[in-house]
PDB file as gemmi writes it, atoms N, CA and C in Angstrom:
CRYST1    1.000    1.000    1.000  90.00  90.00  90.00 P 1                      
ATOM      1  N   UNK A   1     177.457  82.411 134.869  1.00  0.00           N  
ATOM      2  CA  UNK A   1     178.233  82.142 133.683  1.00  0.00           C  
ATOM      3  C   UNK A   1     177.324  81.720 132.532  1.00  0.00           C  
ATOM      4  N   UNK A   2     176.069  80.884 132.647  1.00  0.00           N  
ATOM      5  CA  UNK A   2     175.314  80.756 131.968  1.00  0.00           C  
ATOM      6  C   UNK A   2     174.982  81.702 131.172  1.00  0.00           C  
ATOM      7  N   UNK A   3     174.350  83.139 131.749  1.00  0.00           N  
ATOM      8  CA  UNK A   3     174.347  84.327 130.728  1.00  0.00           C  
ATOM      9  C   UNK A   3     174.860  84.918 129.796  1.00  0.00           C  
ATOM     10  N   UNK A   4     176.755  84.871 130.531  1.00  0.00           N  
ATOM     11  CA  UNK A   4     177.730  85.164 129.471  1.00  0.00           C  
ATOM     12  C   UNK A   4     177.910  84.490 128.626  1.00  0.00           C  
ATOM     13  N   UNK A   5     177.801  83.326 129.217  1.00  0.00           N  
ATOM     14  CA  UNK A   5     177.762  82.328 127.659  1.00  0.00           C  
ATOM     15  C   UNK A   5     176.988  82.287 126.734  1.00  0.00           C  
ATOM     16  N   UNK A   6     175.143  82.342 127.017  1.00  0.00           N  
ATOM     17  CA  UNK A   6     174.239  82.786 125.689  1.00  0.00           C  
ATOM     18  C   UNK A   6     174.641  84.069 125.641  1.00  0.00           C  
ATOM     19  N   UNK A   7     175.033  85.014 125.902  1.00  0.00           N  
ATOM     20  CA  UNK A   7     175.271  86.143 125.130  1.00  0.00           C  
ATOM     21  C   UNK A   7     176.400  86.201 124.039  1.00  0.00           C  
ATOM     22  N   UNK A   8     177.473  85.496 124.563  1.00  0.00           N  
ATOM     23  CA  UNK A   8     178.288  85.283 123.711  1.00  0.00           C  
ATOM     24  C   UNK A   8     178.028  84.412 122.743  1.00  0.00           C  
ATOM     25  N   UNK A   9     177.537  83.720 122.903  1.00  0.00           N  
ATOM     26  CA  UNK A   9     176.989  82.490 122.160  1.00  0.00           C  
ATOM     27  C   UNK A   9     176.517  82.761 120.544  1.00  0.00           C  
ATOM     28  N   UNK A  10     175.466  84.124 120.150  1.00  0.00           N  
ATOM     29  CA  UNK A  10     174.863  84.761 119.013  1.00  0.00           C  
ATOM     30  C   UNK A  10     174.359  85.748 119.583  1.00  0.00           C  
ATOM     31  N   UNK A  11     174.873  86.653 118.679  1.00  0.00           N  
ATOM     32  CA  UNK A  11     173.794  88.000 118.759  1.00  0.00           C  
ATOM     33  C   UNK A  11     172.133  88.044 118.520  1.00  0.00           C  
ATOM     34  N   UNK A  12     172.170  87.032 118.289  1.00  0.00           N  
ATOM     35  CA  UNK A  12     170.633  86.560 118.317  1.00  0.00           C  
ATOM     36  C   UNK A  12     169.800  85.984 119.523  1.00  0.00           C  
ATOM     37  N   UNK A  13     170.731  85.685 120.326  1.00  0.00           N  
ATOM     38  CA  UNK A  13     169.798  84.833 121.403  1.00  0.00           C  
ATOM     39  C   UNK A  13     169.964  85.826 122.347  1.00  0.00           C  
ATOM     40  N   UNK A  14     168.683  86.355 123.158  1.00  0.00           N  
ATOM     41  CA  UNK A  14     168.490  87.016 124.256  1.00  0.00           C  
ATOM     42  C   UNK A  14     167.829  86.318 125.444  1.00  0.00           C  
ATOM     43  N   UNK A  15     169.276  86.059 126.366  1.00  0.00           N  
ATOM     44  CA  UNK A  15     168.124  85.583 127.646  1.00  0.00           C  
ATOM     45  C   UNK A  15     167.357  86.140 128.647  1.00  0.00           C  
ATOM     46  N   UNK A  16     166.353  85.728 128.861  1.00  0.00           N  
ATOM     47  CA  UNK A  16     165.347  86.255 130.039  1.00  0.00           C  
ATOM     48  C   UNK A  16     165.213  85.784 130.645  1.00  0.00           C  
ATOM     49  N   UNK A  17     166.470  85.623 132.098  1.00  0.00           N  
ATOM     50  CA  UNK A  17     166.295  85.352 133.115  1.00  0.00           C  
ATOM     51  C   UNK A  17     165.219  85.953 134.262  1.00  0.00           C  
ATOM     52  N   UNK A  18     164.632  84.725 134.871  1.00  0.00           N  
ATOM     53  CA  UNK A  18     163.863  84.754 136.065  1.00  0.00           C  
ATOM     54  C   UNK A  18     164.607  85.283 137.463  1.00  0.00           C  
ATOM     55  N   UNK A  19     164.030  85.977 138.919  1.00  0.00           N  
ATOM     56  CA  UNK A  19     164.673  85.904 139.793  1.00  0.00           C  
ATOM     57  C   UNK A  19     163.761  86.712 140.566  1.00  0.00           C  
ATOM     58  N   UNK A  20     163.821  86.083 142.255  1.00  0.00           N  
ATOM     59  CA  UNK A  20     163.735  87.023 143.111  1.00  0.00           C  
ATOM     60  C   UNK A  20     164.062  87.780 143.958  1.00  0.00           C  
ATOM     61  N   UNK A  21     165.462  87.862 143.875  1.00  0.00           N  
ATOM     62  CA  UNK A  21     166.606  88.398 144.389  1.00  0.00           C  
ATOM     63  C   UNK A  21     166.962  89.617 144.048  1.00  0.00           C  
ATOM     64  N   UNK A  22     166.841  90.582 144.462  1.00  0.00           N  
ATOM     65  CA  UNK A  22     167.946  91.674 144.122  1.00  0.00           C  
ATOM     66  C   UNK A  22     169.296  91.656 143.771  1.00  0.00           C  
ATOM     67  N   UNK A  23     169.869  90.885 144.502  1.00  0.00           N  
ATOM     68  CA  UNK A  23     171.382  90.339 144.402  1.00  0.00           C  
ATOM     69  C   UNK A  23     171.572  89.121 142.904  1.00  0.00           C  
ATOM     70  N   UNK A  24     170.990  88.308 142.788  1.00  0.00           N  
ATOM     71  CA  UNK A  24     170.752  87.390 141.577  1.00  0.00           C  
ATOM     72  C   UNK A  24     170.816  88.638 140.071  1.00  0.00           C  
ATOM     73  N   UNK A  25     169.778  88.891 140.714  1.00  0.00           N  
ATOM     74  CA  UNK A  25     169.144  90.044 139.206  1.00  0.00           C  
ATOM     75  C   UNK A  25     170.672  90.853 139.194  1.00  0.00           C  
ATOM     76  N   UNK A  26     171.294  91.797 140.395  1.00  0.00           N  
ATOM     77  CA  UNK A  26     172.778  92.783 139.857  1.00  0.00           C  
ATOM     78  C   UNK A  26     173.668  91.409 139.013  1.00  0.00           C  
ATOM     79  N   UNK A  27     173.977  90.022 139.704  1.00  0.00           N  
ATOM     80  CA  UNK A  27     174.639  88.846 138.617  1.00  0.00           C  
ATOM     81  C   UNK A  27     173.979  88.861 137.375  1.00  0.00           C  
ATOM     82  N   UNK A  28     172.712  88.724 136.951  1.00  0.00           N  
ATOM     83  CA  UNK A  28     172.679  88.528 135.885  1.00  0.00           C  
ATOM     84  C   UNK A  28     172.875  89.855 135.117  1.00  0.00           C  
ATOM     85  N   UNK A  29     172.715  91.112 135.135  1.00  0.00           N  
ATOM     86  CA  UNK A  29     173.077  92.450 134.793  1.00  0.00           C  
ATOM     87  C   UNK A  29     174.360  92.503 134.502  1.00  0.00           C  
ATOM     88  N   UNK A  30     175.819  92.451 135.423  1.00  0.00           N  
ATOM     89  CA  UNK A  30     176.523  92.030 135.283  1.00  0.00           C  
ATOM     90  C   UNK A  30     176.974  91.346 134.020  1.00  0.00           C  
ATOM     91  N   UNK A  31     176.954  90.053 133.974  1.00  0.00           N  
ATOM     92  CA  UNK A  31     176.931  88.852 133.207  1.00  0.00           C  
ATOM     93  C   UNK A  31     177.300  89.356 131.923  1.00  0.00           C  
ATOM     94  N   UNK A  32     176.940  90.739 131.475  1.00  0.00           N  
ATOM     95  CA  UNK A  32     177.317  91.320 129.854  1.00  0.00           C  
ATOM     96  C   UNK A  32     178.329  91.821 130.134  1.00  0.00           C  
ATOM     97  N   UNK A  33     178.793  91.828 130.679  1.00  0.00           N  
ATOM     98  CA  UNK A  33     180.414  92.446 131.185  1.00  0.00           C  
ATOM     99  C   UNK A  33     181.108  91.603 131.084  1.00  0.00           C  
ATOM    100  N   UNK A  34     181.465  90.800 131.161  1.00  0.00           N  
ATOM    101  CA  UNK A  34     181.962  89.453 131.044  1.00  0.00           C  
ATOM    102  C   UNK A  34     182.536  89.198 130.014  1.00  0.00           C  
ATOM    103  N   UNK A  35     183.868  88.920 129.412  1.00  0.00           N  
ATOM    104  CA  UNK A  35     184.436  89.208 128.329  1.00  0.00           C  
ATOM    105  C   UNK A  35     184.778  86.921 128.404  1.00  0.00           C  
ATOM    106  N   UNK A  36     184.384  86.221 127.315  1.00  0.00           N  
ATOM    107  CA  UNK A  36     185.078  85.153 127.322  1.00  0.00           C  
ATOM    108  C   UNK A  36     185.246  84.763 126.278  1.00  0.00           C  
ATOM    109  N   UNK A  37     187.201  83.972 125.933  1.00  0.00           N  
ATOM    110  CA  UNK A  37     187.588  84.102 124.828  1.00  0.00           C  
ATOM    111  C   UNK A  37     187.448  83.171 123.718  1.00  0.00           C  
ATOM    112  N   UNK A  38     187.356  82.516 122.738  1.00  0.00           N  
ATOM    113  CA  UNK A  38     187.096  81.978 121.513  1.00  0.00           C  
ATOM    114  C   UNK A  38     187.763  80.667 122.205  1.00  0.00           C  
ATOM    115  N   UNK A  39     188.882  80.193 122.557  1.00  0.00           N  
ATOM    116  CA  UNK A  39     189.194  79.391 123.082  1.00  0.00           C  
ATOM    117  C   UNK A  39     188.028  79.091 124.330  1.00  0.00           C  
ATOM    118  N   UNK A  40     187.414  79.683 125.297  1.00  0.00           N  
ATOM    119  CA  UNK A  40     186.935  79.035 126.449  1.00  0.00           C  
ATOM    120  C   UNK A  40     185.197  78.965 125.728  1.00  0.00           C  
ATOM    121  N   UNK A  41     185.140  80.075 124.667  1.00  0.00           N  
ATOM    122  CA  UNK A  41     183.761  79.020 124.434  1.00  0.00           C  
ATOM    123  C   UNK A  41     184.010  77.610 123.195  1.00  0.00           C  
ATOM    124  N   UNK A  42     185.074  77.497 122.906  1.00  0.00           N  
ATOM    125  CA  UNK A  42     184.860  76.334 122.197  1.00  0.00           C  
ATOM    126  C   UNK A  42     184.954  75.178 123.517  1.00  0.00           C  
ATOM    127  N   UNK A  43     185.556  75.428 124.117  1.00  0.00           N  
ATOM    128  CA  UNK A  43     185.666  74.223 125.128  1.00  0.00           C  
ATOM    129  C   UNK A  43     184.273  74.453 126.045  1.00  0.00           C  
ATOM    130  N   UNK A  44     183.800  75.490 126.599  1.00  0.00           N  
ATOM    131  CA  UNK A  44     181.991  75.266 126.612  1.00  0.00           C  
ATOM    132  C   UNK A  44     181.242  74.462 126.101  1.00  0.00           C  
ATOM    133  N   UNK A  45     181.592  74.657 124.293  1.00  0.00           N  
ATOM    134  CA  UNK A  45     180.519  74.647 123.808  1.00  0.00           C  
ATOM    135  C   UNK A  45     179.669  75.108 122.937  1.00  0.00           C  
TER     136      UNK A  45                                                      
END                                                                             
């Protein structure tokens, strides 16, 4: 959720997540798929 959230966060911030997982890395890939709404990031953050 961390990801979706800096992505959503600004079109400016790109994260570069670490990992040695195959399985980790398809979650963070994923993670831009992730649709969350104006309401759940104000309560994020």
């Amino acid at each position: 959720m961390n990801i979706a959230w800096l992505l959503h966060k600004s079109p400016l911030i790109l994260p570069i997540p670490g990992t040695t997982s195959i399985n980790h890395l398809k979650e963070n890939i994923a993670a831009a798929e992730i649709s969350i709404s104006k309401e759940d990031m104000n309560y994020l953050g």
